[in-house]
Amino acid sequence: MDLHALIRAEAPLAEQQRALTEPVLTALVDHGVHRMIAPKRYGGAELALPEWSREVQELSRSDASAGWTAMTTTISSSLAWYLPVDAADEVFGDPRAVIAGTAAPLGKAVAAEGGYRVNGRWGWGSAVPHSSWVIGGTSTPEGPRLAVYPRSDVTIHDTWHSAGLRATGSHEFSVADAYLPSRRTVWPIGCTPGIEGPITVFPFFGLLAVGVACVTLGTARRALDEIEALAMEKTPQYATARLAEQTGVQAEIALAEARLSAAAAFLHEALGTAWDFAMTGSPTPDPAKARLRLACSFAAGEAADVTRAAFAAGGGTSVFESSALQRCLRDAHVAAQHTVVSRRLFETYSMLKLGLEPDLRRF
């Protein structure tokens, strides 16, 4: 079965069990989705980020939870560029191994011979239950680091009871007195990467913002697919014309298409500009970074609004579990709640444009 057809067919069950099904997980790994932007040394495809963004949108169009899982695991696999080669060989040597985790530096490390002893608990651990290695941001005596722990050191806590993205398995997880060798830690900003490549020049935290925005765009595109199909079939109660024949619905669908297409085009343009800098080995200038993050936040907001409009246009049909519109509504809004696409970033963009010197360290 085609990957996207499989994802769509399995999505209702994944929603019920709050985890992607084994056939989908296996298919994602078989297709190398978890290594789309990883180095070829580790079985990666080394996709350019504009191409990767389109892949994430299409996977999310099939199912937001599958798209989110693909997005987060591919971003985690980008750590293979940054880690020292001996550590990257250890973590990424098995091309089927899935890597996932959380960047927030909630782990607390104390010095030990050759590394650290760490305690910590993290939230938002998407795909961690399916992973062989787990990333947990960790505060060390030398500063914050992205640290990689073997799955055997990690305890998962069943906390992901969410409104949307239910099948992402984004539970909390923890480590207790775990030994962490120094070689399995890196801070991807300002470091010397283990393997050189354009992705190591691209703004690291901007990568997650792009990924989240692409999940919302793909989910909204699915919502438009669903309402267009429903409009051709449904004649509402007490009405004499199908939704497709009603001028109000026609206008709503056209406006939703315009808003979604505009948001996607803005993101593609801003991402392309930042990627062009990376391809030349040049750091992305602050104005381009700020514009990229503006495009990501704008895309997430527009996508959430489009899914809400599609859901509303579907009327009573949208509220049932059998309708993908209700799942799109919940998924898009949960994804759009992520801090990396917050509307507060609108203010950061304007502050930079107006010469007010905002803090761009996480851009």
CSV table of C-alpha atoms in Angstrom, one decimal:
chain,number,residue,atom,x,y,z
A,1,MET,CA,0.0,0.0,0.0
A,2,ASP,CA,1.2,3.6,-0.7
A,3,LEU,CA,2.6,5.2,2.4
A,4,HIS,CA,0.1,8.1,2.4
A,5,ALA,CA,-2.9,5.7,1.8
A,6,LEU,CA,-1.6,3.5,4.7
A,7,ILE,CA,-1.3,6.6,7.0
A,8,ARG,CA,-4.9,7.7,6.2
A,9,ALA,CA,-6.3,4.2,6.7
A,10,GLU,CA,-4.6,3.7,10.1
A,11,ALA,CA,-5.2,7.2,11.5
A,12,PRO,CA,-8.6,6.5,13.2
A,13,LEU,CA,-7.0,3.6,15.1
A,14,ALA,CA,-3.9,5.6,16.0
A,15,GLU,CA,-6.2,8.3,17.4
A,16,GLN,CA,-8.0,5.7,19.6
A,17,GLN,CA,-4.8,4.1,20.9
A,18,ARG,CA,-3.0,7.4,21.3
A,19,ALA,CA,0.0,6.1,19.3
A,20,LEU,CA,0.8,5.5,15.7
A,21,THR,CA,0.1,1.9,14.6
A,22,GLU,CA,2.9,-0.5,14.1
A,23,PRO,CA,2.3,-0.7,10.3
A,24,VAL,CA,2.7,3.1,10.0
A,25,LEU,CA,5.8,3.2,12.2
A,26,THR,CA,7.4,0.4,10.2
A,27,ALA,CA,6.5,2.1,6.9
A,28,LEU,CA,7.9,5.4,8.0
A,29,VAL,CA,11.2,3.8,8.8
A,30,ASP,CA,11.2,1.6,5.7
A,31,HIS,CA,10.8,4.9,3.6
A,32,GLY,CA,13.6,6.6,5.6
A,33,VAL,CA,11.3,9.3,6.7
A,34,HIS,CA,13.1,9.6,10.1
A,35,ARG,CA,16.4,10.4,8.4
A,36,MET,CA,15.2,12.8,5.7
A,37,ILE,CA,17.7,15.5,6.6
A,38,ALA,CA,20.4,13.3,8.3
A,39,PRO,CA,23.8,12.8,6.7
A,40,LYS,CA,24.2,10.1,4.1
A,41,ARG,CA,26.8,8.5,6.3
A,42,TYR,CA,23.9,7.4,8.5
A,43,GLY,CA,21.4,6.5,5.8
A,44,GLY,CA,20.0,10.0,5.5
A,45,ALA,CA,18.7,11.6,2.4
A,46,GLU,CA,20.2,15.0,3.1
A,47,LEU,CA,17.2,16.8,1.7
A,48,ALA,CA,17.3,20.5,1.2
A,49,LEU,CA,15.1,22.1,3.8
A,50,PRO,CA,12.6,23.6,1.3
A,51,GLU,CA,12.1,20.0,-0.1
A,52,TRP,CA,11.9,18.6,3.5
A,53,SER,CA,9.2,21.2,4.3
A,54,ARG,CA,7.0,20.0,1.5
A,55,GLU,CA,7.4,16.4,2.5
A,56,VAL,CA,6.3,17.3,6.1
A,57,GLN,CA,3.3,19.1,4.7
A,58,GLU,CA,2.2,16.2,2.6
A,59,LEU,CA,2.6,13.7,5.4
A,60,SER,CA,0.6,16.0,7.7
A,61,ARG,CA,-2.0,16.2,5.0
A,62,SER,CA,-2.5,12.5,5.3
A,63,ASP,CA,-2.5,12.6,9.1
A,64,ALA,CA,-1.2,15.4,11.5
A,65,SER,CA,0.2,12.9,14.1
A,66,ALA,CA,2.1,11.0,11.5
A,67,GLY,CA,3.4,14.3,10.0
A,68,TRP,CA,4.4,15.6,13.5
A,69,THR,CA,6.2,12.4,14.2
A,70,ALA,CA,8.1,12.6,10.9
A,71,MET,CA,8.9,16.2,11.6
A,72,THR,CA,10.2,15.8,15.1
A,73,THR,CA,12.2,12.6,14.4
A,74,THR,CA,13.9,14.2,11.4
A,75,ILE,CA,14.8,17.3,13.3
A,76,SER,CA,16.3,15.0,16.1
A,77,SER,CA,18.3,13.2,13.4
A,78,SER,CA,19.9,16.5,12.4
A,79,LEU,CA,22.0,16.1,15.6
A,80,ALA,CA,24.0,13.6,13.6
A,81,TRP,CA,25.6,16.6,11.8
A,82,TYR,CA,26.7,18.3,15.1
A,83,LEU,CA,27.8,15.5,17.4
A,84,PRO,CA,31.5,14.4,17.4
A,85,VAL,CA,31.8,11.7,14.8
A,86,ASP,CA,32.5,8.9,17.3
A,87,ALA,CA,29.3,9.8,19.3
A,88,ALA,CA,27.2,10.2,16.1
A,89,ASP,CA,28.5,6.7,15.0
A,90,GLU,CA,27.3,5.3,18.3
A,91,VAL,CA,23.8,7.0,18.2
A,92,PHE,CA,23.0,6.9,14.4
A,93,GLY,CA,25.0,3.9,13.3
A,94,ASP,CA,21.8,1.8,13.0
A,95,PRO,CA,20.0,3.4,10.0
A,96,ARG,CA,16.6,2.1,11.4
A,97,ALA,CA,17.1,3.6,14.8
A,98,VAL,CA,14.6,6.4,15.7
A,99,ILE,CA,15.8,9.4,17.7
A,100,ALA,CA,13.5,11.8,19.5
A,101,GLY,CA,13.3,14.1,22.5
A,102,THR,CA,13.1,17.6,23.8
A,103,ALA,CA,15.6,20.5,23.6
A,104,ALA,CA,14.5,22.4,26.7
A,105,PRO,CA,17.4,22.2,29.2
A,106,LEU,CA,15.5,20.6,32.0
A,107,GLY,CA,18.1,18.0,32.9
A,108,LYS,CA,20.5,18.9,35.7
A,109,ALA,CA,24.1,17.6,35.3
A,110,VAL,CA,26.9,17.4,37.8
A,111,ALA,CA,30.5,16.6,36.7
A,112,ALA,CA,31.6,13.0,36.7
A,113,GLU,CA,34.7,11.2,35.2
A,114,GLY,CA,34.5,11.6,31.5
A,115,GLY,CA,31.1,13.3,31.6
A,116,TYR,CA,28.2,13.9,34.0
A,117,ARG,CA,25.5,12.3,36.2
A,118,VAL,CA,22.1,13.7,35.2
A,119,ASN,CA,18.6,13.9,36.7
A,120,GLY,CA,15.7,15.5,34.8
A,121,ARG,CA,12.2,15.3,33.6
A,122,TRP,CA,11.0,16.7,30.3
A,123,GLY,CA,7.6,17.2,28.6
A,124,TRP,CA,6.5,17.1,25.0
A,125,GLY,CA,8.5,14.0,24.2
A,126,SER,CA,7.0,13.3,20.8
A,127,ALA,CA,7.9,9.8,19.5
A,128,VAL,CA,10.1,9.0,22.5
A,129,PRO,CA,8.2,5.7,23.1
A,130,HIS,CA,9.4,4.6,19.6
A,131,SER,CA,13.0,5.7,20.0
A,132,SER,CA,16.3,3.9,20.5
A,133,TRP,CA,18.0,7.1,21.7
A,134,VAL,CA,16.4,10.1,23.4
A,135,ILE,CA,17.5,13.8,23.4
A,136,GLY,CA,17.0,15.8,26.5
A,137,GLY,CA,18.2,19.4,26.9
A,138,THR,CA,20.6,19.4,29.9
A,139,SER,CA,22.2,22.2,32.0
A,140,THR,CA,25.8,21.3,32.5
A,141,PRO,CA,28.6,23.2,34.3
A,142,GLU,CA,29.7,24.4,30.8
A,143,GLY,CA,26.2,25.6,29.9
A,144,PRO,CA,23.1,24.2,28.1
A,145,ARG,CA,23.7,21.1,25.9
A,146,LEU,CA,21.6,18.8,23.8
A,147,ALA,CA,22.3,15.5,25.4
A,148,VAL,CA,21.6,12.0,24.0
A,149,TYR,CA,20.6,9.2,26.3
A,150,PRO,CA,20.0,5.5,25.5
A,151,ARG,CA,16.4,4.5,25.7
A,152,SER,CA,17.3,2.1,28.6
A,153,ASP,CA,18.1,5.1,30.8
A,154,VAL,CA,14.7,6.8,30.1
A,155,THR,CA,11.4,6.3,32.0
A,156,ILE,CA,8.3,7.4,30.1
A,157,HIS,CA,5.3,8.8,32.0
A,158,ASP,CA,1.9,8.4,30.4
A,159,THR,CA,0.8,12.0,30.4
A,160,TRP,CA,-0.2,12.7,26.8
A,161,HIS,CA,-4.0,13.0,27.2
A,162,SER,CA,-4.5,15.8,24.7
A,163,ALA,CA,-7.1,17.5,22.6
A,164,GLY,CA,-5.2,17.0,19.3
A,165,LEU,CA,-2.1,15.3,17.9
A,166,ARG,CA,-3.2,12.4,20.1
A,167,ALA,CA,-1.1,9.7,18.3
A,168,THR,CA,2.2,11.5,18.7
A,169,GLY,CA,3.0,9.9,22.0
A,170,SER,CA,4.3,13.3,23.4
A,171,HIS,CA,4.5,12.0,27.0
A,172,GLU,CA,6.8,13.3,29.7
A,173,PHE,CA,10.0,11.3,30.3
A,174,SER,CA,12.8,11.3,32.8
A,175,VAL,CA,16.2,10.1,33.7
A,176,ALA,CA,17.5,9.4,37.2
A,177,ASP,CA,21.2,9.5,38.0
A,178,ALA,CA,22.0,8.6,34.4
A,179,TYR,CA,25.7,8.7,33.3
A,180,LEU,CA,26.2,10.9,30.3
A,181,PRO,CA,29.6,10.9,28.5
A,182,SER,CA,30.7,14.3,27.3
A,183,ARG,CA,30.9,13.1,23.7
A,184,ARG,CA,27.1,12.7,23.6
A,185,THR,CA,26.5,16.3,24.3
A,186,VAL,CA,26.6,19.3,22.0
A,187,TRP,CA,25.2,22.8,21.7
A,188,PRO,CA,24.4,23.4,18.0
A,189,ILE,CA,24.8,27.1,18.1
A,190,GLY,CA,28.4,28.2,17.7
A,191,CYS,CA,29.9,24.7,17.8
A,192,THR,CA,32.2,23.1,15.3
A,193,PRO,CA,30.0,20.3,13.8
A,194,GLY,CA,31.2,16.8,13.4
A,195,ILE,CA,30.2,16.8,9.8
A,196,GLU,CA,30.0,20.0,7.8
A,197,GLY,CA,26.9,20.8,5.7
A,198,PRO,CA,24.5,23.6,5.0
A,199,ILE,CA,22.1,22.5,7.7
A,200,THR,CA,24.7,23.3,10.3
A,201,VAL,CA,24.7,26.9,9.1
A,202,PHE,CA,20.9,27.2,9.1
A,203,PRO,CA,19.4,28.7,12.3
A,204,PHE,CA,18.9,25.6,14.5
A,205,PHE,CA,15.9,26.7,16.5
A,206,GLY,CA,14.3,28.1,13.3
A,207,LEU,CA,14.3,24.5,12.0
A,208,LEU,CA,11.7,23.5,14.6
A,209,ALA,CA,9.5,26.5,13.9
A,210,VAL,CA,9.5,25.6,10.2
A,211,GLY,CA,8.6,22.0,11.0
A,212,VAL,CA,5.7,23.0,13.3
A,213,ALA,CA,4.4,25.5,10.7
A,214,CYS,CA,4.5,22.8,8.0
A,215,VAL,CA,2.4,20.4,10.1
A,216,THR,CA,-0.3,23.0,10.5
A,217,LEU,CA,-0.2,23.9,6.8
A,218,GLY,CA,-0.6,20.2,5.8
A,219,THR,CA,-3.4,19.7,8.3
A,220,ALA,CA,-5.3,22.7,7.0
A,221,ARG,CA,-4.8,21.5,3.4
A,222,ARG,CA,-6.5,18.2,4.5
A,223,ALA,CA,-9.3,20.2,6.1
A,224,LEU,CA,-9.9,21.9,2.7
A,225,ASP,CA,-9.8,18.6,0.9
A,226,GLU,CA,-12.5,17.3,3.3
A,227,ILE,CA,-14.9,20.2,3.1
A,228,GLU,CA,-14.6,20.4,-0.7
A,229,ALA,CA,-15.5,16.7,-0.9
A,230,LEU,CA,-18.4,17.1,1.6
A,231,ALA,CA,-19.7,20.1,-0.2
A,232,MET,CA,-20.3,18.1,-3.3
A,233,GLU,CA,-22.4,15.5,-1.5
A,234,LYS,CA,-24.2,17.2,1.4
A,235,THR,CA,-27.5,19.0,1.3
A,236,PRO,CA,-28.1,20.4,4.8
A,237,GLN,CA,-31.3,19.8,6.6
A,238,TYR,CA,-34.1,22.2,5.6
A,239,ALA,CA,-32.0,23.3,2.6
A,240,THR,CA,-32.8,22.7,-1.1
A,241,ALA,CA,-29.2,23.0,-2.5
A,242,ARG,CA,-26.0,21.2,-1.8
A,243,LEU,CA,-23.3,23.1,0.1
A,244,ALA,CA,-21.4,23.3,-3.2
A,245,GLU,CA,-24.2,25.3,-4.7
A,246,GLN,CA,-24.5,27.8,-1.8
A,247,THR,CA,-22.8,31.1,-2.4
A,248,GLY,CA,-21.8,31.6,1.2
A,249,VAL,CA,-19.9,28.3,1.3
A,250,GLN,CA,-18.4,29.0,-2.1
A,251,ALA,CA,-17.0,32.3,-0.8
A,252,GLU,CA,-15.7,30.6,2.4
A,253,ILE,CA,-13.8,27.9,0.5
A,254,ALA,CA,-12.3,30.5,-1.9
A,255,LEU,CA,-11.2,32.7,1.0
A,256,ALA,CA,-9.7,29.7,2.9
A,257,GLU,CA,-7.8,28.7,-0.2
A,258,ALA,CA,-6.4,32.2,-0.6
A,259,ARG,CA,-5.3,32.5,3.0
A,260,LEU,CA,-3.7,29.0,3.1
A,261,SER,CA,-1.9,29.5,-0.2
A,262,ALA,CA,-0.6,32.9,0.8
A,263,ALA,CA,0.7,31.6,4.1
A,264,ALA,CA,2.4,28.6,2.4
A,265,ALA,CA,4.0,30.9,-0.2
A,266,PHE,CA,5.3,33.3,2.5
A,267,LEU,CA,6.9,30.4,4.4
A,268,HIS,CA,8.4,29.0,1.2
A,269,GLU,CA,9.9,32.3,0.2
A,270,ALA,CA,11.3,33.0,3.7
A,271,LEU,CA,12.7,29.5,4.1
A,272,GLY,CA,14.2,29.6,0.6
A,273,THR,CA,16.0,32.9,1.5
A,274,ALA,CA,17.5,31.4,4.7
A,275,TRP,CA,18.4,28.2,3.0
A,276,ASP,CA,20.2,30.1,0.2
A,277,PHE,CA,22.4,31.7,2.9
A,278,ALA,CA,23.1,28.3,4.4
A,279,MET,CA,24.0,26.8,1.0
A,280,THR,CA,26.8,29.5,0.6
A,281,GLY,CA,28.0,28.8,4.1
A,282,SER,CA,26.9,32.2,5.3
A,283,PRO,CA,25.1,32.8,8.6
A,284,THR,CA,21.6,33.9,8.2
A,285,PRO,CA,21.3,37.7,8.9
A,286,ASP,CA,19.0,38.7,11.7
A,287,PRO,CA,16.4,40.3,9.4
A,288,ALA,CA,16.1,37.0,7.4
A,289,LYS,CA,15.9,35.0,10.6
A,290,ALA,CA,13.2,37.3,12.0
A,291,ARG,CA,11.2,37.1,8.7
A,292,LEU,CA,11.4,33.3,8.7
A,293,ARG,CA,10.0,33.1,12.2
A,294,LEU,CA,7.3,35.6,11.3
A,295,ALA,CA,6.3,33.4,8.3
A,296,CYS,CA,6.2,30.4,10.6
A,297,SER,CA,4.0,32.0,13.2
A,298,PHE,CA,1.7,33.5,10.5
A,299,ALA,CA,1.4,30.1,8.8
A,300,ALA,CA,0.4,28.4,12.0
A,301,GLY,CA,-2.3,31.1,12.8
A,302,GLU,CA,-3.7,31.1,9.3
A,303,ALA,CA,-3.8,27.3,9.2
A,304,ALA,CA,-5.7,27.1,12.5
A,305,ASP,CA,-8.2,29.7,11.2
A,306,VAL,CA,-8.7,27.8,7.9
A,307,THR,CA,-9.3,24.5,9.7
A,308,ARG,CA,-11.9,26.2,11.9
A,309,ALA,CA,-13.7,27.6,8.8
A,310,ALA,CA,-13.7,24.2,7.1
A,311,PHE,CA,-15.1,22.6,10.3
A,312,ALA,CA,-17.8,25.2,10.6
A,313,ALA,CA,-18.8,24.9,6.9
A,314,GLY,CA,-19.3,21.2,7.5
A,315,GLY,CA,-22.1,21.8,10.0
A,316,GLY,CA,-23.3,18.9,12.1
A,317,THR,CA,-21.4,16.4,9.9
A,318,SER,CA,-18.1,17.8,11.2
A,319,VAL,CA,-18.6,16.8,14.9
A,320,PHE,CA,-18.6,13.0,14.5
A,321,GLU,CA,-15.5,10.9,14.9
A,322,SER,CA,-16.1,9.5,11.4
A,323,SER,CA,-15.3,13.0,10.0
A,324,ALA,CA,-11.7,13.9,9.5
A,325,LEU,CA,-12.7,17.6,9.9
A,326,GLN,CA,-13.0,17.3,13.7
A,327,ARG,CA,-9.5,15.7,13.9
A,328,CYS,CA,-8.0,18.4,11.6
A,329,LEU,CA,-9.6,21.1,13.8
A,330,ARG,CA,-8.1,19.6,17.0
A,331,ASP,CA,-4.7,18.8,15.5
A,332,ALA,CA,-4.1,22.2,13.8
A,333,HIS,CA,-5.0,24.1,17.0
A,334,VAL,CA,-2.8,22.0,19.2
A,335,ALA,CA,0.1,22.3,16.8
A,336,ALA,CA,-0.4,26.0,16.6
A,337,GLN,CA,-0.1,26.3,20.4
A,338,HIS,CA,3.6,25.4,20.2
A,339,THR,CA,5.7,28.2,21.6
A,340,VAL,CA,8.0,28.3,18.5
A,341,VAL,CA,5.1,29.6,16.4
A,342,SER,CA,3.6,31.9,19.1
A,343,ARG,CA,2.1,35.2,17.9
A,344,ARG,CA,4.5,36.9,20.3
A,345,LEU,CA,7.1,36.4,17.6
A,346,PHE,CA,5.2,39.1,15.6
A,347,GLU,CA,6.4,41.5,18.2
A,348,THR,CA,10.0,40.3,17.9
A,349,TYR,CA,9.9,40.9,14.2
A,350,SER,CA,8.6,44.4,14.5
A,351,MET,CA,11.0,45.3,17.3
A,352,LEU,CA,13.9,44.4,15.0
A,353,LYS,CA,12.4,46.3,12.1
A,354,LEU,CA,11.9,49.3,14.4
A,355,GLY,CA,15.5,49.2,15.8
A,356,LEU,CA,14.6,48.1,19.3
A,357,GLU,CA,17.2,45.3,19.5
A,358,PRO,CA,15.1,42.2,20.5
A,359,ASP,CA,16.8,39.0,21.9
A,360,LEU,CA,17.3,36.7,18.9
A,361,ARG,CA,19.5,34.1,20.6
A,362,ARG,CA,16.8,31.4,20.1
A,363,PHE,CA,16.1,32.4,16.5
